[in-house]
Coordinates of C-alpha atoms and ligand atoms in Angstrom, one line a residue:
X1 CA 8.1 25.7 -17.8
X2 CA 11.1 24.8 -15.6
X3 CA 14.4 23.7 -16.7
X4 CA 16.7 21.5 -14.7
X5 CA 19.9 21.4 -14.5
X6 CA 22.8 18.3 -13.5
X7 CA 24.6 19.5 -10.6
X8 CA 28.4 18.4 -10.6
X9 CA 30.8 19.1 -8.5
X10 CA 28.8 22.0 -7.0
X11 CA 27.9 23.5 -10.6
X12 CA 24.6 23.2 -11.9
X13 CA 25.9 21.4 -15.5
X14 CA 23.4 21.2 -18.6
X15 CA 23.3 18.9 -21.7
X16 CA 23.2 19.3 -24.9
X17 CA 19.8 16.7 -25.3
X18 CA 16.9 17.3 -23.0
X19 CA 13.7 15.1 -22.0
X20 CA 10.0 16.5 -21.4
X21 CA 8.9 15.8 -17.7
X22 CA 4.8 15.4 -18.5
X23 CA 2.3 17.2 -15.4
X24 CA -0.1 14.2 -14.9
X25 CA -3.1 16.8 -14.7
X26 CA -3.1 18.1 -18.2
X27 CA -0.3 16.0 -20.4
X28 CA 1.0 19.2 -21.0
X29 CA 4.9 19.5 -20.1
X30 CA 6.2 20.8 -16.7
X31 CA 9.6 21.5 -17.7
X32 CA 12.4 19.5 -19.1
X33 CA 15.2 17.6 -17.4
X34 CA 18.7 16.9 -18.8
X35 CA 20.1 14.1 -20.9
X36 CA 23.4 12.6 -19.0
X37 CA 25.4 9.9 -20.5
X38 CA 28.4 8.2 -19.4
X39 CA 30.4 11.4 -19.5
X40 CA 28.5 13.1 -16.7
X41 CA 27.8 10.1 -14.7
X42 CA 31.5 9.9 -14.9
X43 CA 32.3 13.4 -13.4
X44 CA 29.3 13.1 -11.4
X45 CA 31.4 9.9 -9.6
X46 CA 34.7 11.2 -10.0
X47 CA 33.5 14.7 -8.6
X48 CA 31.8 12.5 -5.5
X49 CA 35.3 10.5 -5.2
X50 CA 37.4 13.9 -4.6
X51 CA 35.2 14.7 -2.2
X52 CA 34.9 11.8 0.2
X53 CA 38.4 12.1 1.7
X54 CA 38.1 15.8 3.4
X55 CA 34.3 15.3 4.0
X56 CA 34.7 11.8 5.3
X57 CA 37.8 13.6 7.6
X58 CA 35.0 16.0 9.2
X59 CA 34.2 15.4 12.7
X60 CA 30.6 14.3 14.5
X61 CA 29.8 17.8 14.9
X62 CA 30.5 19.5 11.8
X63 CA 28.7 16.5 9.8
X64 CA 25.5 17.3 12.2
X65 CA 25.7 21.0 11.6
X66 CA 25.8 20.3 7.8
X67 CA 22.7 18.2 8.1
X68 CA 21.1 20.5 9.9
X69 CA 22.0 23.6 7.3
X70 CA 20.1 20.9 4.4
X71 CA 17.1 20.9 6.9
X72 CA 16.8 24.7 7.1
X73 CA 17.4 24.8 3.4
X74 CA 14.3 22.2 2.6
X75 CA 12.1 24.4 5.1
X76 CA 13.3 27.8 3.3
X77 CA 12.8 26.2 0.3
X78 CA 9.0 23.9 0.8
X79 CA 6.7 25.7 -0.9
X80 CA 8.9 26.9 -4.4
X81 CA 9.7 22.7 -4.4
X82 CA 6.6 21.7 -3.1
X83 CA 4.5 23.5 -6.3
X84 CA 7.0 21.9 -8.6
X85 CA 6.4 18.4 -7.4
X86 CA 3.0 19.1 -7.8
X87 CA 3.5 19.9 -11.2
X88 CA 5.6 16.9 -12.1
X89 CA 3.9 13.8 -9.6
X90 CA 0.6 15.2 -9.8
X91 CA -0.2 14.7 -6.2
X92 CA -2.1 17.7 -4.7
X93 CA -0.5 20.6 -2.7
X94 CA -2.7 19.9 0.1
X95 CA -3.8 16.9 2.5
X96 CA -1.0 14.4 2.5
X97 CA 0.4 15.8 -0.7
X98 CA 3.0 17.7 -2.0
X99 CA 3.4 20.5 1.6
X100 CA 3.2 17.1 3.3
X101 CA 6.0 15.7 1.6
X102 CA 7.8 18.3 2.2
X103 CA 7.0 18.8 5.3
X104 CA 8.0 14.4 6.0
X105 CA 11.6 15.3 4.2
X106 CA 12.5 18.1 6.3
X107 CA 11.3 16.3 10.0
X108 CA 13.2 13.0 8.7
X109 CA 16.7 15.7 7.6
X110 CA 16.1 17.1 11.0
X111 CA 16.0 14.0 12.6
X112 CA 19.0 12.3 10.9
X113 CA 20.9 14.9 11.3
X114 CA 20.7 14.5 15.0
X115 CA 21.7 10.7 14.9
X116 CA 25.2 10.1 15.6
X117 CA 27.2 6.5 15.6
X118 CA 29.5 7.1 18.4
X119 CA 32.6 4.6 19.0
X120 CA 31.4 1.7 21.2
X121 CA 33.4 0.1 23.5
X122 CA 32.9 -3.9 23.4
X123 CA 35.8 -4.6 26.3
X124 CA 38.1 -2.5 28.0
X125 CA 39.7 -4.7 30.7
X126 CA 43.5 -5.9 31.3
X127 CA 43.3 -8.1 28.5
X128 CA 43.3 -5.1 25.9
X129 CA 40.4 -2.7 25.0
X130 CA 38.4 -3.3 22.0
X131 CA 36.7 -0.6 19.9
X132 CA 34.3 -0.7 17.1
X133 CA 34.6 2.0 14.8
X134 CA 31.8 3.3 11.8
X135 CA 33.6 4.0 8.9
X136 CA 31.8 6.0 5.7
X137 CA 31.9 3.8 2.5
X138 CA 32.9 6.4 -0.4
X139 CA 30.6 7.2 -2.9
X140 CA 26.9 6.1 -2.7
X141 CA 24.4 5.9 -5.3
X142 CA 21.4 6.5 -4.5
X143 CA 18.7 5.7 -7.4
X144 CA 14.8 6.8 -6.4
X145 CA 11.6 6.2 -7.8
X146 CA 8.6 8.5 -8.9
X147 CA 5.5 8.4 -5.9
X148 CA 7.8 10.2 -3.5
X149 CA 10.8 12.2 -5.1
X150 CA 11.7 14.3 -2.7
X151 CA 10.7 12.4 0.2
X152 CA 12.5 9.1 -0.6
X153 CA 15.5 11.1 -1.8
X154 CA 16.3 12.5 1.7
X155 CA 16.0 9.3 2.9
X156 CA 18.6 8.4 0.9
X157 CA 21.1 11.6 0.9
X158 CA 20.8 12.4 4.6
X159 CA 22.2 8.8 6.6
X160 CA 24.8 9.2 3.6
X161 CA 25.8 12.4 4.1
X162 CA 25.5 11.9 7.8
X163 CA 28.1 9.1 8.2
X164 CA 30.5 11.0 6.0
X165 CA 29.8 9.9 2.3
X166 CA 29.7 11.6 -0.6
X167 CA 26.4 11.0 -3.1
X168 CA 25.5 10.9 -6.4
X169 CA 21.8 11.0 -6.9
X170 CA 19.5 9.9 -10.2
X171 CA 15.9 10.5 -9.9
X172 CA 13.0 9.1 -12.2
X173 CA 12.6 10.1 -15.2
X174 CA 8.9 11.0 -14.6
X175 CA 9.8 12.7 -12.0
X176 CA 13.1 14.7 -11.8
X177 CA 12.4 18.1 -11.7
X178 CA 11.9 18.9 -7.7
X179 CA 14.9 16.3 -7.3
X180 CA 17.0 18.0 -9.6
X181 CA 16.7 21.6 -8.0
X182 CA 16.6 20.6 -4.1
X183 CA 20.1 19.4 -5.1
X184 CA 20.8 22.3 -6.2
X185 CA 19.8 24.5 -3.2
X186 CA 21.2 21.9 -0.9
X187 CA 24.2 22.7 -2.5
X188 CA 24.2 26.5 -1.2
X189 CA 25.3 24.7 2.4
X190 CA 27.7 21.8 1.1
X191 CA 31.2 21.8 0.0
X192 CA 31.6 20.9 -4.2
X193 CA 31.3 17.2 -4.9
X194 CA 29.7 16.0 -1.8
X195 CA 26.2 15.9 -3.5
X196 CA 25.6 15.4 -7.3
X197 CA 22.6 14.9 -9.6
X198 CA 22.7 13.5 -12.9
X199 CA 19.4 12.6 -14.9
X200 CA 18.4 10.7 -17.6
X201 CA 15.0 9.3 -19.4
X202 CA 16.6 5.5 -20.4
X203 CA 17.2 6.8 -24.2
X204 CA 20.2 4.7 -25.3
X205 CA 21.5 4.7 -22.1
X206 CA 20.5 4.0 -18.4
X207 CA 22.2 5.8 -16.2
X208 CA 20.8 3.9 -12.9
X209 CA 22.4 0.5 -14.3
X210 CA 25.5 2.2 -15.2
X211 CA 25.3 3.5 -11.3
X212 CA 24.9 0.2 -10.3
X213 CA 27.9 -1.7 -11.8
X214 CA 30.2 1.3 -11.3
X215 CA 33.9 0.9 -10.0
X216 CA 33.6 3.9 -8.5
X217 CA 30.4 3.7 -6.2
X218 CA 30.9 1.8 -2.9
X219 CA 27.1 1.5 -2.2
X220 CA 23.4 1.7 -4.0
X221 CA 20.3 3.0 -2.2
X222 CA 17.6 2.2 -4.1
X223 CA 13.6 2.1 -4.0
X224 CA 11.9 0.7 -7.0
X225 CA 10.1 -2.1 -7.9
X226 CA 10.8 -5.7 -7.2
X227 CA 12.0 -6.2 -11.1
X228 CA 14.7 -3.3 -11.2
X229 CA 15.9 -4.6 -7.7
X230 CA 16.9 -7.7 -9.3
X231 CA 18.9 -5.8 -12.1
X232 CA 20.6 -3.8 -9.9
X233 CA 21.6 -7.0 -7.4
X234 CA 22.7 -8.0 -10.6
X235 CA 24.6 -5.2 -12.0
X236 CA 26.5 -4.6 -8.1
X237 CA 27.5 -8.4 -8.1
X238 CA 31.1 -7.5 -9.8
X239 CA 32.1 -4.8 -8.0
X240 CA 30.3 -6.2 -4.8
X241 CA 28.4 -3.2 -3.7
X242 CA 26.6 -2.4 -0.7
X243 CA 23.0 -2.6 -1.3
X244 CA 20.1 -0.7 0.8
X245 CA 17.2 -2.6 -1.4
X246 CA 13.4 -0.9 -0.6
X247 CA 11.1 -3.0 -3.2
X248 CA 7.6 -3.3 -3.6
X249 CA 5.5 -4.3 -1.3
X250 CA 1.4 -5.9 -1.3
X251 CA 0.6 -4.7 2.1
X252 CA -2.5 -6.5 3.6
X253 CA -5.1 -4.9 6.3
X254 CA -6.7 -7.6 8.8
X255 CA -10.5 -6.2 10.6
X256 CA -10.7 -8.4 13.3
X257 CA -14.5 -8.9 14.1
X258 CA -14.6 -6.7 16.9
X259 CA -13.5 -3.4 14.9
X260 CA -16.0 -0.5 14.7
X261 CA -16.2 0.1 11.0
X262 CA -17.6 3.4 11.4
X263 CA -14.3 4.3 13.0
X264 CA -11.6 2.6 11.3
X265 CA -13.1 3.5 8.1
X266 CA -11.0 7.1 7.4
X267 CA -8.2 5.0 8.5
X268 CA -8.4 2.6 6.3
X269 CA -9.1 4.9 3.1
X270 CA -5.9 6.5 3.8
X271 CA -4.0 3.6 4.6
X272 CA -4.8 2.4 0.9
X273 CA -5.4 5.1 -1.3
X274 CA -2.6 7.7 0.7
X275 CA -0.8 9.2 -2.8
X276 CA -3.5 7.7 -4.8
X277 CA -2.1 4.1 -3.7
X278 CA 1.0 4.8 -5.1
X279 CA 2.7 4.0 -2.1
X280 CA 4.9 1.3 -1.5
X281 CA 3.7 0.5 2.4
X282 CA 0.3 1.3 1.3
X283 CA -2.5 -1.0 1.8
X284 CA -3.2 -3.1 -0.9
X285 CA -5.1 -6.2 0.1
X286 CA -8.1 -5.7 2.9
X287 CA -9.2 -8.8 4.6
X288 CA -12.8 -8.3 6.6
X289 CA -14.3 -10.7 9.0
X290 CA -17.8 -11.7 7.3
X291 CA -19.5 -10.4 10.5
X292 CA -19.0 -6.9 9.8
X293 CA -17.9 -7.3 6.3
X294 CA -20.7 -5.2 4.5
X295 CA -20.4 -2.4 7.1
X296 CA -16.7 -1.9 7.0
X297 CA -17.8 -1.8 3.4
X298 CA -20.1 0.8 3.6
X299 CA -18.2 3.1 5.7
X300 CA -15.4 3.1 3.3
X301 CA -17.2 3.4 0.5
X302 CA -19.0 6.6 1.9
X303 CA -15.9 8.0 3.2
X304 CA -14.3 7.8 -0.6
X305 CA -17.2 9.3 -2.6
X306 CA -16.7 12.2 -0.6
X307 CA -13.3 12.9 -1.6
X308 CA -12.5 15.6 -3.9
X309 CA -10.2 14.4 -6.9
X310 CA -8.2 16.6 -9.1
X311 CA -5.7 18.6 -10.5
X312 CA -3.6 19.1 -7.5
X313 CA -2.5 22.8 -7.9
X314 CA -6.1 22.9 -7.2
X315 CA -6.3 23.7 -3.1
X316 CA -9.2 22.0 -2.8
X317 CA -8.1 18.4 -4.5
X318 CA -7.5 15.6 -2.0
X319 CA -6.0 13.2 -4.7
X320 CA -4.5 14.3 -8.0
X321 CA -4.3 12.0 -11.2
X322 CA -2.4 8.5 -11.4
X323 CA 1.5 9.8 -12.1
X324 CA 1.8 8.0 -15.6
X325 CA 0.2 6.0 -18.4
X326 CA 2.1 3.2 -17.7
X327 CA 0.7 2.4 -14.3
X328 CA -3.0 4.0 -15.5
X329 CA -3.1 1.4 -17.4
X330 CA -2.0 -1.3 -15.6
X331 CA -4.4 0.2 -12.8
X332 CA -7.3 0.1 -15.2
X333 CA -5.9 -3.6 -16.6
X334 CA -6.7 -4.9 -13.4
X335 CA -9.6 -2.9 -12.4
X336 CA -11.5 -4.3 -15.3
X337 CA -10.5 -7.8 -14.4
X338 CA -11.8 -7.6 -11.0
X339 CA -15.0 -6.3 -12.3
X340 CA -15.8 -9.3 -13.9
X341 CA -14.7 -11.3 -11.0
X342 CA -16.3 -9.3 -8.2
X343 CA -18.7 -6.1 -6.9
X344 CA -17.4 -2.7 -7.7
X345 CA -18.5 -0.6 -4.6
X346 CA -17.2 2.8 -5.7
X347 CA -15.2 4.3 -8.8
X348 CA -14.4 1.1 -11.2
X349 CA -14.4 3.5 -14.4
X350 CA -11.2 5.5 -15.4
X351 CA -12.1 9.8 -16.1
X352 CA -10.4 11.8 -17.9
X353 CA -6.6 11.6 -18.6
X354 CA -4.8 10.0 -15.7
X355 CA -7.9 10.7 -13.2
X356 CA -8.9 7.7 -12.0
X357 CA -11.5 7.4 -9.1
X358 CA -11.1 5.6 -5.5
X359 CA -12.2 2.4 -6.4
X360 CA -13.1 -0.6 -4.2
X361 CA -13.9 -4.1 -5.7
X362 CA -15.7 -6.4 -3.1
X363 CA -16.2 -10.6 -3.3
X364 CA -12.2 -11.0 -4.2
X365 CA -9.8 -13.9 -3.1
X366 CA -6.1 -15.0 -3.4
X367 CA -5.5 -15.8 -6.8
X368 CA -7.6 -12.9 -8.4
X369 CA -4.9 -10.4 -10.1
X370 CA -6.1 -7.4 -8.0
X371 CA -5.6 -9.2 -4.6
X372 CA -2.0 -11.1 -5.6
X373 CA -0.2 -8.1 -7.8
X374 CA 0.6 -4.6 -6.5
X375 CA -1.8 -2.3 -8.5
X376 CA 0.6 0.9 -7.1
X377 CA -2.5 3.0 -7.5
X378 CA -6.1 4.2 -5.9
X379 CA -8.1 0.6 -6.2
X380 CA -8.3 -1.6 -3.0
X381 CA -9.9 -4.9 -3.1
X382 CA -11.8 -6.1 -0.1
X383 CA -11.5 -10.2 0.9
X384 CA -14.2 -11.7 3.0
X385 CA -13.1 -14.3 5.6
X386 CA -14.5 -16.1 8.4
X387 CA -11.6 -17.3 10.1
X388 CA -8.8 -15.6 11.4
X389 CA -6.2 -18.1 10.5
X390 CA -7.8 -18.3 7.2
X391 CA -6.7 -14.6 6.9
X392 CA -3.5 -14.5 8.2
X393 CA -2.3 -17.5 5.8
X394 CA -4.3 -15.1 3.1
X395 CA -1.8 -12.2 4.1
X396 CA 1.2 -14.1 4.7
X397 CA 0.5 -16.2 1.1
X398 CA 2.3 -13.0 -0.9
X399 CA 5.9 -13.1 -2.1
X400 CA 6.0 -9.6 -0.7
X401 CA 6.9 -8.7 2.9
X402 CA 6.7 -5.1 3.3
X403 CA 4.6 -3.7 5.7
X404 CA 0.3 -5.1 7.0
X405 CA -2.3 -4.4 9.4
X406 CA -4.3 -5.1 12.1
X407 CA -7.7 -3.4 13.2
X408 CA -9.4 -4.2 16.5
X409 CA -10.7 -2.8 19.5
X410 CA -8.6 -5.1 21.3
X411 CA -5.3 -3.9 21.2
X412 CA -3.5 -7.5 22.5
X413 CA -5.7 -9.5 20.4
X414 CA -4.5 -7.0 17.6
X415 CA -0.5 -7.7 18.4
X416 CA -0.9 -11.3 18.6
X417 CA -2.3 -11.1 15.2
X418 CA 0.7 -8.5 14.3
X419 CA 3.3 -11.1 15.4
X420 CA 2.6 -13.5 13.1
X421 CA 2.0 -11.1 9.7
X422 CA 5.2 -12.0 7.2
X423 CA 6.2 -8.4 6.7
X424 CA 9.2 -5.6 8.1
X425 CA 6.4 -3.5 10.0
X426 CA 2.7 -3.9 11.0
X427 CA 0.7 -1.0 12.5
X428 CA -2.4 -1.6 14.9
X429 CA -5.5 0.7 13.4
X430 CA -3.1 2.4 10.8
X431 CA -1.0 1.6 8.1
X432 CA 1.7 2.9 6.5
X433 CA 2.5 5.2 9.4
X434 CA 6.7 5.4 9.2
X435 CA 8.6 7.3 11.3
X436 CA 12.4 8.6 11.4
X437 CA 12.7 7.1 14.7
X438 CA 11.8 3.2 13.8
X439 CA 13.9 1.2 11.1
X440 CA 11.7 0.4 8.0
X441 CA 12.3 -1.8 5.6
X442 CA 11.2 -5.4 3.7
X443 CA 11.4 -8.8 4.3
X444 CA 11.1 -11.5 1.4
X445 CA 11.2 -9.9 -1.7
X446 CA 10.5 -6.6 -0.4
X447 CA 13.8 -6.1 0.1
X448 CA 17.2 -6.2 1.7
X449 CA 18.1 -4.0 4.7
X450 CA 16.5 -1.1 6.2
X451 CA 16.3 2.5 6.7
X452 CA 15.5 5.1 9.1
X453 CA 17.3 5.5 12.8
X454 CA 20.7 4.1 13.8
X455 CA 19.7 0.5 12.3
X456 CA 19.5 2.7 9.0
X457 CA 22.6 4.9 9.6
X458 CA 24.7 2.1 10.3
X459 CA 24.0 0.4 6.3
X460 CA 26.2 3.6 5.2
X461 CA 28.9 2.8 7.1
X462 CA 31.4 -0.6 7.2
X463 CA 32.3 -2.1 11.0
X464 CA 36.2 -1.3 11.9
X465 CA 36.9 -3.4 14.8
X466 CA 40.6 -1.6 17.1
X467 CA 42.3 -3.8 19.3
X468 CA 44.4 -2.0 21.6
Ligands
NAP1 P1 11.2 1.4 -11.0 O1 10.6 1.3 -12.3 O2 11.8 0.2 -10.4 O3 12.2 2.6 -11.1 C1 12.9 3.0 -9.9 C2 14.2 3.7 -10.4 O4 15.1 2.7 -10.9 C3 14.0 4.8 -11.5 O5 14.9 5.9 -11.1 C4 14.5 4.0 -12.7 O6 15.0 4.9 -13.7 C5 15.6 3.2 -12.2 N1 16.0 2.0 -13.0 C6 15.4 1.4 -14.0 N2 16.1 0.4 -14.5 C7 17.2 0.3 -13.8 C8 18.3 -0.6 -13.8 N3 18.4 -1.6 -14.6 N4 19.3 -0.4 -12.9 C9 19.2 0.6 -12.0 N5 18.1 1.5 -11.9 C10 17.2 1.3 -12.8 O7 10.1 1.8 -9.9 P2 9.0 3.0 -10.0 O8 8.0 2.5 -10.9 O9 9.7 4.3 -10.1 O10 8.4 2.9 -8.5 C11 7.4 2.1 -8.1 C12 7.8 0.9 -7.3 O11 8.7 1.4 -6.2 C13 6.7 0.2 -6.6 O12 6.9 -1.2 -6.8 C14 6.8 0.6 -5.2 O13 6.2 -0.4 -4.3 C15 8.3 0.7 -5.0 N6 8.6 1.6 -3.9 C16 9.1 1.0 -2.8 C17 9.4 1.7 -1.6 C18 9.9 1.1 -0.4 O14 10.4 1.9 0.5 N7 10.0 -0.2 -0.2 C19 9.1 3.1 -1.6 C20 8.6 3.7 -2.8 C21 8.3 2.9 -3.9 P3 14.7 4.7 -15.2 O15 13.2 4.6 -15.4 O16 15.3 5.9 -15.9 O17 15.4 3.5 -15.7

């Protein structure tokens, strides 16, 4: 049983009420996290504001150095965090699970903390010399979602911290426990204040809307769904926050007809069912030309009956359980639906618990509920077409603009396809493959700016223009 703890001002801080933190696996609890209300928030903030002016003050090289201290400490620290996320998210400690994670949070720390924002000269002539300048916001809020705590939290805490902000971080409430105590190791290398956790499970009081219409916070970094973007573009309108928006995404996969299903087929498993689906650039809509429809179908079904699903302390599980009941069911809701409206090839059935097998539902359009909402979990449904302009107005016909797909032999043909998808990144015979290096980030309602490399460095930071 673990038991978390706040961390404020550099003190790990404890309340007097608690929440369970379920492990997906069993329904047995993993640990408990703490109860904060206004109070904490409020020192969480205030702690974050005394901070900002000495950390902000630091120069390029002691900021790097303190980012690159956080990276050692996630490395030291993988394993301990990587069994408790485990515990908490369900995903397995193996294959692209929990190690994995890790493993992604400590290469994208590593790499941020090598990112700098140097002054950049835009004239320096007899007429004057004009410098722009990157200035640190204050205090950022950064507000993260339950597939990939960890993960998506460095994303968040490193281009802050990087660019000379202070933080205060709220994980989910299904997921808080690795959060929780990675900030608390993280603060072995940083000065008091400079990172904070607070926590809380939504009873009587939500903490992340309180973040997000706080005088006190400059700027929000959030990933979540679609719905809670929208309150939290609402709740920042009064103070006129910053906003780094990652939202939900219903990623589409186009097979050109010259793909070779027997090797895109691995591919295209992961690509959808990658954290049991519960991705947000996952794929989530698969679009197959009609002349190699039923093999592409074949090939993927075979490829997902031989994956091993289960608990995910298990070494041998490949995919763990779905992380909670509320999107079991709603993975299940529309699972059933598309039964009635198409071919189940593989799974279809929930198991036991939150188990729920790879399933794929052939002989589905736009319009059925399992090809136009995100399921966020391991059921992808597979679209016949026969044209490819029928399918790219099929992918592009989504509110959503996250990330899509195109598989071919034909790499050119592929990027001609790729140009005109409606979404922030497209991969050719992958999906979902981020990188530090490469901005990421939504269009439509996906969301609103991006992250990763300088493009996502630079939405910490305001643009101070010198004219000398
Ligand atoms: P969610 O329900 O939107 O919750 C995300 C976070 O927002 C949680 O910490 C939640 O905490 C908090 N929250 C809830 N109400 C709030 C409010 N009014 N104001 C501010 N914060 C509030 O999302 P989720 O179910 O955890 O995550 C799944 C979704 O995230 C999917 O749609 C997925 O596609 C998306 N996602 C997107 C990306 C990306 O990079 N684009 C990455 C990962 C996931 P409480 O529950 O305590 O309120």
């Amino acid at each position: 049983m673990i038991d978390a703890c706040l961390t404020i001002d550099g003190r790990p801080v404890g309340t007097d009420e608690t929440f369970a933190v379920l492990n997906p696996a069993t329904g047995a609890e993993a640990g408990r996290a703490p109860r904060a209300g206004q109070a904490e928030l409020d020192a969480a903030v205030a702690a974050a504001k005394r901070a900002f002016p000495a950390w902000s003050a630091q120069d390029d090289a002691t900021l790097r150095a303190a980012c690159e201290a956080v990276t050692a400490k996630l490395q030291e620290h993988a394993e301990e965090l990587a069994r408790v996320l485990t515990l908490e998210q369900g995903k397995p400690l193996n294959g692209l699970g929990s190690r994995w994670e890790m493993g992604g949070a400590a290469a994208w720390a590593g790499y941020t903390a090598s990112l700098s924002l140097p002054v950049q000269v835009l004239q320096d002539t007899n007429e004057g010399r004009v410098e722009l300048h990157r200035k640190p916001l204050g205090v950022v809020g950064s507000i993260t979602p339950w597939n990939f705590p960890v993960m998506i939290a460095i994303w968040h805490v490193l281009p802050a911290l990087r660019t000379g902000n202070t933080v205060v971080l709220k994980p989910s409430p299904y997921t808080p426990l690795a959060t929780l105590r990675m900030v608390e190791i993280l603060n072995e290398v940083l000065p008091a204040g400079v990172l904070n956790a607070v926590s809380g499970d939504d009873a009587g009081f939500n903490i992340g809307a309180a973040m997000s219409s706080h005088p006190d916070i400059a700027k929000i970094v959030f990933t979540g769904s679609i719905g809670t973007g929208r309150h939290v573009m609402r709740s920042a309108a009064e103070t006129l926050k910053r906003l780094t928006l990652e939202l939900g995404g219903n990623d589409a996969g186009i097979v050109l007809p010259d793909a070779d299903p027997a090797k895109i087929a691995e591919g295209l498993f992961w690509g959808a069912f990658i954290n049991n689906g519960q991705t947000c650039a996952a794929m989530k809509r698969l679009y197959v030309h009609d002349s190699i429809h039923d093999a592409v179908c074949e090939a993927l079904v075979a490829y997902a009956r031989a994956i091993p699903v289960g608990d995910g302390l298990d070494e041998a599980s490949a995919l763990g359980p779905v992380q909670n009941r509320m999107q079991f069911d709603k993975v299940a809701r529309l699972v059933a639906d598309a039964a009635g409206r198409g071919k189940v090839l593989c799974g279809g059935a929930p198991g036991d618990g939150l188990f729920f097998p790879p399933t794929i539902v052939a002989g589905l359009t736009n319009g059925d509920p399992l090809v136009d909402e995100e399921q966020f979990g391991p059921a992808l449904p597979v679209i016949r077409y026969s044209d490819v302009e029928e399918a790219i107005a099929a992918a592009n016909d989504s509110p959503n603009g996250l990330g899509g797909s195109v598989w071919s032999s034909d790499i050119d043909a592929a990027k001609a396809v790729a140009k005109r998808m409606e979404c922030g990144s497209v991969w050719i015979n992958k999906h979902g493959a981020i990188q530090p290096n490469a901005p990421f980030g939504g269009i439509k309602s996906s969301g609103l700016g991006v992250e990763f490399a300088e493009d996502g460095l630079k939405e910490y930071t305001s643009a101070q223009v010198i004219f000398s």
